[in-house]
C-alpha cells in the first residue's frame, strides 16, 4: 500500500498568517495518464471531510483561492494564506493512484 | 441538489454482519461512483471501497474478504455489507459521491456486546 506521511501533525497559526502542510508519498503519484493523483481534504470539527484540492493543484469548486497546492511526484505542500477561523480542522492528503486508496494521518490546524 | 445520507444500526454485536444504506438524491448512480470511507473515533480516514457507475466494485484489500457493496439504482441506494465484525470496525461510516466534494453526514457504528 502507498504510505502518505504528513507533517507536522499539528500546527498553530495566528489568523491572517500563512500555514503550510507537507505530504510525502512512499511511491510516485504520477499516473500513466500524466495526472498526479494527490488530493487534499479538510475535516472541520464534527463534520464530514470536504475536498479542497484535486490532482495535486486544482482547486475544488467553492474552495477559496487562499488554498493552493504544489509538489513533485512524491512530495507535496498545501499552503493556506491568510488563515481564517473557518480553516480550523484536520487536513488530510490522499491518493487515488491504485487500490487501496489511502490517506495521510492528518494535520490538525488550530488558531493561536 | 446533491445529497447523500447514510443509515443503519448504531450497534452491532461482534461477529455479526453490518448492513448500511447510502440513499442519494440529485444525481444518478449510473453516471457516478459512490465510495465508502470510515473513521474510527478520534482517528484518521480509511477508504473502504467503491461501486462504479457501471456497477463494478473495488474493495480495500484489508477488508475484501468480509465486504460487499451493491446498489439499487431504482431506489437510488447503495448498500454496504460487512461480516464478522470486530471491535476494530467501530467507526463513523461515510458515503461520498465520486470520492469528491459531496459526502454524507456519516453514521456511527459501534461493535460491542
PDB file of C-alpha atoms in Angstrom:
ATOM      1  CA  UNK A   1       0.000   0.000   0.000  1.00  0.00           C
ATOM      2  CA  UNK A   2       1.107   3.574  -0.651  1.00  0.00           C
ATOM      3  CA  UNK A   3       2.014   5.344   2.586  1.00  0.00           C
ATOM      4  CA  UNK A   4       1.396   9.072   2.855  1.00  0.00           C
ATOM      5  CA  UNK A   5       3.319  10.846   5.614  1.00  0.00           C
ATOM      6  CA  UNK A   6       2.095  14.244   6.710  1.00  0.00           C
ATOM      7  CA  UNK A   7       3.998  16.863   8.662  1.00  0.00           C
ATOM      8  CA  UNK A   8       3.539  18.458  11.033  1.00  0.00           C
ATOM      9  CA  UNK A   9       0.891  16.537  12.968  1.00  0.00           C
ATOM     10  CA  UNK A  10      -0.413  19.817  14.282  1.00  0.00           C
ATOM     11  CA  UNK A  11       0.111  23.484  13.527  1.00  0.00           C
ATOM     12  CA  UNK A  12      -0.960  26.596  15.398  1.00  0.00           C
ATOM     13  CA  UNK A  13      -1.446  29.702  13.285  1.00  0.00           C
ATOM     14  CA  UNK A  14      -2.268  33.322  14.003  1.00  0.00           C
ATOM     15  CA  UNK A  15      -5.323  34.440  11.992  1.00  0.00           C
ATOM     16  CA  UNK A  16      -4.179  36.280   8.903  1.00  0.00           C
ATOM     17  CA  UNK A  17      -0.874  34.420   8.755  1.00  0.00           C
ATOM     18  CA  UNK A  18       0.020  31.565   6.414  1.00  0.00           C
ATOM     19  CA  UNK A  19       0.341  27.831   7.071  1.00  0.00           C
ATOM     20  CA  UNK A  20       1.968  25.021   5.135  1.00  0.00           C
ATOM     21  CA  UNK A  21       1.379  21.280   5.414  1.00  0.00           C
ATOM     22  CA  UNK A  22       3.610  18.662   3.880  1.00  0.00           C
ATOM     23  CA  UNK A  23       2.652  15.271   2.472  1.00  0.00           C
ATOM     24  CA  UNK A  24       5.225  12.748   1.324  1.00  0.00           C
ATOM     25  CA  UNK A  25       4.349   9.625  -0.630  1.00  0.00           C
ATOM     26  CA  UNK A  26       6.169   6.286  -0.495  1.00  0.00           C
ATOM     27  CA  UNK A  27       5.659   5.978  -4.246  1.00  0.00           C
ATOM     28  CA  UNK A  28       5.377   8.327  -7.194  1.00  0.00           C
ATOM     29  CA  UNK A  29       1.778   9.509  -7.583  1.00  0.00           C
ATOM     30  CA  UNK A  30       2.216  10.365 -11.249  1.00  0.00           C
ATOM     31  CA  UNK A  31      -0.157   8.190 -13.240  1.00  0.00           C
ATOM     32  CA  UNK A  32       0.400   6.787 -16.696  1.00  0.00           C
ATOM     33  CA  UNK A  33      -2.026   9.437 -17.950  1.00  0.00           C
ATOM     34  CA  UNK A  34       0.230  12.211 -16.681  1.00  0.00           C
ATOM     35  CA  UNK A  35      -2.061  13.082 -13.769  1.00  0.00           C
ATOM     36  CA  UNK A  36      -0.651  13.446 -10.269  1.00  0.00           C
ATOM     37  CA  UNK A  37      -3.113  11.609  -8.071  1.00  0.00           C
ATOM     38  CA  UNK A  38      -2.843  13.704  -4.907  1.00  0.00           C
ATOM     39  CA  UNK A  39      -5.859  15.172  -3.145  1.00  0.00           C
ATOM     40  CA  UNK A  40      -6.313  17.379  -0.097  1.00  0.00           C
ATOM     41  CA  UNK A  41      -9.307  17.270   2.228  1.00  0.00           C
ATOM     42  CA  UNK A  42     -10.380  19.338   5.221  1.00  0.00           C
ATOM     43  CA  UNK A  43     -12.457  17.891   8.013  1.00  0.00           C
ATOM     44  CA  UNK A  44     -13.856  20.580  10.256  1.00  0.00           C
ATOM     45  CA  UNK A  45     -14.708  19.581  13.826  1.00  0.00           C
ATOM     46  CA  UNK A  46     -17.739  17.297  13.883  1.00  0.00           C
ATOM     47  CA  UNK A  47     -18.200  17.478  10.115  1.00  0.00           C
ATOM     48  CA  UNK A  48     -17.656  15.289   7.094  1.00  0.00           C
ATOM     49  CA  UNK A  49     -14.480  15.722   5.058  1.00  0.00           C
ATOM     50  CA  UNK A  50     -14.599  18.117   2.142  1.00  0.00           C
ATOM     51  CA  UNK A  51     -12.428  18.109  -0.960  1.00  0.00           C
ATOM     52  CA  UNK A  52     -10.101  21.098  -1.242  1.00  0.00           C
ATOM     53  CA  UNK A  53      -7.634  20.187  -3.990  1.00  0.00           C
ATOM     54  CA  UNK A  54      -7.714  17.529  -6.694  1.00  0.00           C
ATOM     55  CA  UNK A  55      -4.935  16.197  -8.922  1.00  0.00           C
ATOM     56  CA  UNK A  56      -2.304  17.962  -6.850  1.00  0.00           C
ATOM     57  CA  UNK A  57      -3.001  21.565  -7.754  1.00  0.00           C
ATOM     58  CA  UNK A  58      -6.600  22.093  -8.844  1.00  0.00           C
ATOM     59  CA  UNK A  59      -8.962  23.941  -6.531  1.00  0.00           C
ATOM     60  CA  UNK A  60     -12.273  22.163  -5.929  1.00  0.00           C
ATOM     61  CA  UNK A  61     -15.478  24.040  -6.581  1.00  0.00           C
ATOM     62  CA  UNK A  62     -16.296  26.644  -3.972  1.00  0.00           C
ATOM     63  CA  UNK A  63     -12.898  26.488  -2.273  1.00  0.00           C
ATOM     64  CA  UNK A  64     -11.353  29.931  -1.707  1.00  0.00           C
ATOM     65  CA  UNK A  65      -8.148  30.724  -3.557  1.00  0.00           C
ATOM     66  CA  UNK A  66      -6.356  31.182  -0.244  1.00  0.00           C
ATOM     67  CA  UNK A  67      -5.700  27.459  -0.637  1.00  0.00           C
ATOM     68  CA  UNK A  68      -3.046  26.259  -3.023  1.00  0.00           C
ATOM     69  CA  UNK A  69      -1.054  23.079  -3.547  1.00  0.00           C
ATOM     70  CA  UNK A  70       2.078  22.127  -5.377  1.00  0.00           C
ATOM     71  CA  UNK A  71       4.659  19.394  -5.469  1.00  0.00           C
ATOM     72  CA  UNK A  72       6.603  16.799  -7.339  1.00  0.00           C
ATOM     73  CA  UNK A  73       5.828  13.118  -7.860  1.00  0.00           C
ATOM     74  CA  UNK A  74       6.310  12.258  -4.200  1.00  0.00           C
ATOM     75  CA  UNK A  75       6.473  15.465  -2.170  1.00  0.00           C
ATOM     76  CA  UNK A  76       3.565  17.846  -1.848  1.00  0.00           C
ATOM     77  CA  UNK A  77       2.703  21.018   0.023  1.00  0.00           C
ATOM     78  CA  UNK A  78      -0.647  22.556   0.862  1.00  0.00           C
ATOM     79  CA  UNK A  79      -0.435  26.251   1.564  1.00  0.00           C
ATOM     80  CA  UNK A  80      -3.121  28.285   3.255  1.00  0.00           C
ATOM     81  CA  UNK A  81      -2.621  32.016   3.045  1.00  0.00           C
ATOM     82  CA  UNK A  82      -4.348  34.462   5.389  1.00  0.00           C
ATOM     83  CA  UNK A  83      -5.728  31.774   7.673  1.00  0.00           C
ATOM     84  CA  UNK A  84      -9.288  32.343   8.842  1.00  0.00           C
ATOM     85  CA  UNK A  85     -11.388  30.896  11.651  1.00  0.00           C
ATOM     86  CA  UNK A  86     -13.228  28.611   9.220  1.00  0.00           C
ATOM     87  CA  UNK A  87      -9.929  26.915   8.276  1.00  0.00           C
ATOM     88  CA  UNK A  88      -9.689  25.166  11.642  1.00  0.00           C
ATOM     89  CA  UNK A  89      -9.831  21.390  11.405  1.00  0.00           C
ATOM     90  CA  UNK A  90      -7.823  18.391  10.276  1.00  0.00           C
ATOM     91  CA  UNK A  91      -6.238  18.347   6.846  1.00  0.00           C
ATOM     92  CA  UNK A  92      -5.697  15.042   5.075  1.00  0.00           C
ATOM     93  CA  UNK A  93      -3.801  14.248   1.929  1.00  0.00           C
ATOM     94  CA  UNK A  94      -4.960  11.234  -0.049  1.00  0.00           C
ATOM     95  CA  UNK A  95      -4.253   9.456  -3.310  1.00  0.00           C
ATOM     96  CA  UNK A  96      -6.256   7.541  -5.917  1.00  0.00           C
ATOM     97  CA  UNK A  97      -3.401   6.078  -7.899  1.00  0.00           C
ATOM     98  CA  UNK A  98      -4.051   2.439  -7.054  1.00  0.00           C
ATOM     99  CA  UNK A  99      -6.029   0.275  -4.659  1.00  0.00           C
ATOM    100  CA  UNK A 100      -6.321   0.679  -1.820  1.00  0.00           C
ATOM    101  CA  UNK A 101      -6.716   4.421  -1.847  1.00  0.00           C
ATOM    102  CA  UNK A 102      -5.036   5.716   1.310  1.00  0.00           C
ATOM    103  CA  UNK A 103      -4.853   8.883   3.372  1.00  0.00           C
ATOM    104  CA  UNK A 104      -2.194  10.544   5.437  1.00  0.00           C
ATOM    105  CA  UNK A 105      -2.661  10.597   9.193  1.00  0.00           C
ATOM    106  CA  UNK A 106      -3.870  14.176   9.162  1.00  0.00           C
ATOM    107  CA  UNK A 107      -2.600  17.563  10.293  1.00  0.00           C
ATOM    108  CA  UNK A 108      -4.598  19.472  12.869  1.00  0.00           C
ATOM    109  CA  UNK A 109      -4.729  23.222  12.306  1.00  0.00           C
ATOM    110  CA  UNK A 110      -5.552  25.401  15.283  1.00  0.00           C
ATOM    111  CA  UNK A 111      -5.618  29.135  15.793  1.00  0.00           C
ATOM    112  CA  UNK A 112      -3.364  30.934  18.226  1.00  0.00           C
TER     113      UNK A 112
ATOM    114  CA  UNK B   1     -29.249  19.417  -5.007  1.00  0.00           C
ATOM    115  CA  UNK B   2     -26.782  16.614  -4.412  1.00  0.00           C
ATOM    116  CA  UNK B   3     -27.322  14.797  -1.132  1.00  0.00           C
ATOM    117  CA  UNK B   4     -26.160  11.550   0.416  1.00  0.00           C
ATOM    118  CA  UNK B   5     -27.440  10.077   3.657  1.00  0.00           C
ATOM    119  CA  UNK B   6     -26.163   7.018   5.464  1.00  0.00           C
ATOM    120  CA  UNK B   7     -28.403   4.852   7.607  1.00  0.00           C
ATOM    121  CA  UNK B   8     -28.023   1.695   9.590  1.00  0.00           C
ATOM    122  CA  UNK B   9     -27.876   0.214  13.076  1.00  0.00           C
ATOM    123  CA  UNK B  10     -25.826   2.115  15.592  1.00  0.00           C
ATOM    124  CA  UNK B  11     -24.841  -1.009  17.494  1.00  0.00           C
ATOM    125  CA  UNK B  12     -23.733  -4.358  16.143  1.00  0.00           C
ATOM    126  CA  UNK B  13     -22.583  -7.368  18.102  1.00  0.00           C
ATOM    127  CA  UNK B  14     -19.138  -8.858  17.483  1.00  0.00           C
ATOM    128  CA  UNK B  15     -19.047 -11.497  14.741  1.00  0.00           C
ATOM    129  CA  UNK B  16     -22.331 -10.218  13.322  1.00  0.00           C
ATOM    130  CA  UNK B  17     -22.955  -8.570   9.949  1.00  0.00           C
ATOM    131  CA  UNK B  18     -23.173  -4.823   9.378  1.00  0.00           C
ATOM    132  CA  UNK B  19     -25.642  -3.518   6.816  1.00  0.00           C
ATOM    133  CA  UNK B  20     -25.547   0.142   5.844  1.00  0.00           C
ATOM    134  CA  UNK B  21     -27.514   2.083   3.245  1.00  0.00           C
ATOM    135  CA  UNK B  22     -26.489   5.248   1.453  1.00  0.00           C
ATOM    136  CA  UNK B  23     -29.528   6.987  -0.032  1.00  0.00           C
ATOM    137  CA  UNK B  24     -28.649   9.565  -2.642  1.00  0.00           C
ATOM    138  CA  UNK B  25     -30.510  12.334  -4.431  1.00  0.00           C
ATOM    139  CA  UNK B  26     -29.674  14.939  -7.022  1.00  0.00           C
ATOM    140  CA  UNK B  27     -27.588  12.621  -9.184  1.00  0.00           C
ATOM    141  CA  UNK B  28     -27.720   9.272 -10.925  1.00  0.00           C
ATOM    142  CA  UNK B  29     -25.883   6.179  -9.701  1.00  0.00           C
ATOM    143  CA  UNK B  30     -25.433   5.091 -13.304  1.00  0.00           C
ATOM    144  CA  UNK B  31     -23.346   8.193 -14.009  1.00  0.00           C
ATOM    145  CA  UNK B  32     -21.418   8.479 -10.769  1.00  0.00           C
ATOM    146  CA  UNK B  33     -19.450   6.325  -8.376  1.00  0.00           C
ATOM    147  CA  UNK B  34     -20.158   6.032  -4.671  1.00  0.00           C
ATOM    148  CA  UNK B  35     -17.381   5.311  -2.211  1.00  0.00           C
ATOM    149  CA  UNK B  36     -17.454   4.297   1.430  1.00  0.00           C
ATOM    150  CA  UNK B  37     -14.910   5.779   3.846  1.00  0.00           C
ATOM    151  CA  UNK B  38     -14.724   5.068   7.560  1.00  0.00           C
ATOM    152  CA  UNK B  39     -13.181   6.835  10.533  1.00  0.00           C
ATOM    153  CA  UNK B  40     -12.597   5.199  13.925  1.00  0.00           C
ATOM    154  CA  UNK B  41     -13.318   7.533  16.832  1.00  0.00           C
ATOM    155  CA  UNK B  42     -10.573  10.142  17.117  1.00  0.00           C
ATOM    156  CA  UNK B  43      -8.587   8.640  14.259  1.00  0.00           C
ATOM    157  CA  UNK B  44      -7.979   9.157  10.563  1.00  0.00           C
ATOM    158  CA  UNK B  45      -9.783   8.211   7.362  1.00  0.00           C
ATOM    159  CA  UNK B  46      -9.787   4.795   5.694  1.00  0.00           C
ATOM    160  CA  UNK B  47     -11.108   4.067   2.207  1.00  0.00           C
ATOM    161  CA  UNK B  48     -13.405   1.054   2.389  1.00  0.00           C
ATOM    162  CA  UNK B  49     -14.487   0.520  -1.191  1.00  0.00           C
ATOM    163  CA  UNK B  50     -16.489   1.759  -4.139  1.00  0.00           C
ATOM    164  CA  UNK B  51     -19.197   0.921  -6.625  1.00  0.00           C
ATOM    165  CA  UNK B  52     -18.667   2.486 -10.014  1.00  0.00           C
ATOM    166  CA  UNK B  53     -21.199   3.913 -12.435  1.00  0.00           C
ATOM    167  CA  UNK B  54     -21.239   0.673 -14.414  1.00  0.00           C
ATOM    168  CA  UNK B  55     -21.895  -1.390 -11.299  1.00  0.00           C
ATOM    169  CA  UNK B  56     -18.449  -2.873 -10.809  1.00  0.00           C
ATOM    170  CA  UNK B  57     -16.865  -2.739  -7.364  1.00  0.00           C
ATOM    171  CA  UNK B  58     -13.466  -2.343  -5.768  1.00  0.00           C
ATOM    172  CA  UNK B  59     -12.605  -3.009  -2.158  1.00  0.00           C
ATOM    173  CA  UNK B  60      -9.840  -2.257   0.296  1.00  0.00           C
ATOM    174  CA  UNK B  61      -7.794  -5.430   0.271  1.00  0.00           C
ATOM    175  CA  UNK B  62      -7.674  -5.408   4.072  1.00  0.00           C
ATOM    176  CA  UNK B  63     -11.466  -5.762   4.168  1.00  0.00           C
ATOM    177  CA  UNK B  64     -12.190  -7.537   0.903  1.00  0.00           C
ATOM    178  CA  UNK B  65     -12.924 -10.977   2.344  1.00  0.00           C
ATOM    179  CA  UNK B  66     -15.653  -9.527   4.599  1.00  0.00           C
ATOM    180  CA  UNK B  67     -17.072  -6.787   2.406  1.00  0.00           C
ATOM    181  CA  UNK B  68     -19.756  -6.408  -0.230  1.00  0.00           C
ATOM    182  CA  UNK B  69     -21.010  -3.215  -1.884  1.00  0.00           C
ATOM    183  CA  UNK B  70     -24.100  -3.231  -4.084  1.00  0.00           C
ATOM    184  CA  UNK B  71     -26.805  -0.859  -5.235  1.00  0.00           C
ATOM    185  CA  UNK B  72     -30.416  -0.475  -6.286  1.00  0.00           C
ATOM    186  CA  UNK B  73     -30.489   2.211  -8.938  1.00  0.00           C
ATOM    187  CA  UNK B  74     -34.294   2.359  -8.952  1.00  0.00           C
ATOM    188  CA  UNK B  75     -34.211   3.402  -5.310  1.00  0.00           C
ATOM    189  CA  UNK B  76     -31.031   5.487  -5.581  1.00  0.00           C
ATOM    190  CA  UNK B  77     -29.456   3.441  -2.835  1.00  0.00           C
ATOM    191  CA  UNK B  78     -26.035   1.940  -2.274  1.00  0.00           C
ATOM    192  CA  UNK B  79     -25.520  -0.834   0.241  1.00  0.00           C
ATOM    193  CA  UNK B  80     -22.531  -1.875   2.312  1.00  0.00           C
ATOM    194  CA  UNK B  81     -22.424  -5.262   3.983  1.00  0.00           C
ATOM    195  CA  UNK B  82     -19.531  -6.323   6.165  1.00  0.00           C
ATOM    196  CA  UNK B  83     -19.486  -9.596   8.042  1.00  0.00           C
ATOM    197  CA  UNK B  84     -17.531 -10.948  11.007  1.00  0.00           C
ATOM    198  CA  UNK B  85     -17.438  -7.562  12.670  1.00  0.00           C
ATOM    199  CA  UNK B  86     -14.850  -6.879  15.347  1.00  0.00           C
ATOM    200  CA  UNK B  87     -14.380  -4.002  17.759  1.00  0.00           C
ATOM    201  CA  UNK B  88     -11.820  -2.521  15.347  1.00  0.00           C
ATOM    202  CA  UNK B  89     -14.677  -1.939  12.904  1.00  0.00           C
ATOM    203  CA  UNK B  90     -16.196   0.626  15.259  1.00  0.00           C
ATOM    204  CA  UNK B  91     -16.190   3.839  13.242  1.00  0.00           C
ATOM    205  CA  UNK B  92     -18.154   6.561  11.528  1.00  0.00           C
ATOM    206  CA  UNK B  93     -19.018   5.306   8.041  1.00  0.00           C
ATOM    207  CA  UNK B  94     -19.356   7.914   5.287  1.00  0.00           C
ATOM    208  CA  UNK B  95     -20.536   7.564   1.713  1.00  0.00           C
ATOM    209  CA  UNK B  96     -19.291  10.044  -0.856  1.00  0.00           C
ATOM    210  CA  UNK B  97     -20.033  10.762  -4.493  1.00  0.00           C
ATOM    211  CA  UNK B  98     -17.059  10.287  -6.748  1.00  0.00           C
ATOM    212  CA  UNK B  99     -14.817  10.482  -3.662  1.00  0.00           C
ATOM    213  CA  UNK B 100     -15.051  14.222  -4.072  1.00  0.00           C
ATOM    214  CA  UNK B 101     -16.999  17.197  -2.948  1.00  0.00           C
ATOM    215  CA  UNK B 102     -20.193  15.561  -1.738  1.00  0.00           C
ATOM    216  CA  UNK B 103     -20.265  13.458   1.401  1.00  0.00           C
ATOM    217  CA  UNK B 104     -22.989  12.189   3.664  1.00  0.00           C
ATOM    218  CA  UNK B 105     -23.091  13.194   7.310  1.00  0.00           C
ATOM    219  CA  UNK B 106     -21.834   9.767   8.349  1.00  0.00           C
ATOM    220  CA  UNK B 107     -23.302   7.078  10.570  1.00  0.00           C
ATOM    221  CA  UNK B 108     -21.659   5.915  13.763  1.00  0.00           C
ATOM    222  CA  UNK B 109     -21.372   2.151  14.100  1.00  0.00           C
ATOM    223  CA  UNK B 110     -20.298   0.622  17.397  1.00  0.00           C
ATOM    224  CA  UNK B 111     -19.304  -3.023  17.589  1.00  0.00           C
ATOM    225  CA  UNK B 112     -19.930  -4.229  21.099  1.00  0.00           C
ATOM    226  CA  UNK B 113     -21.697  -6.963  23.006  1.00  0.00           C
TER     227      UNK B 113
END
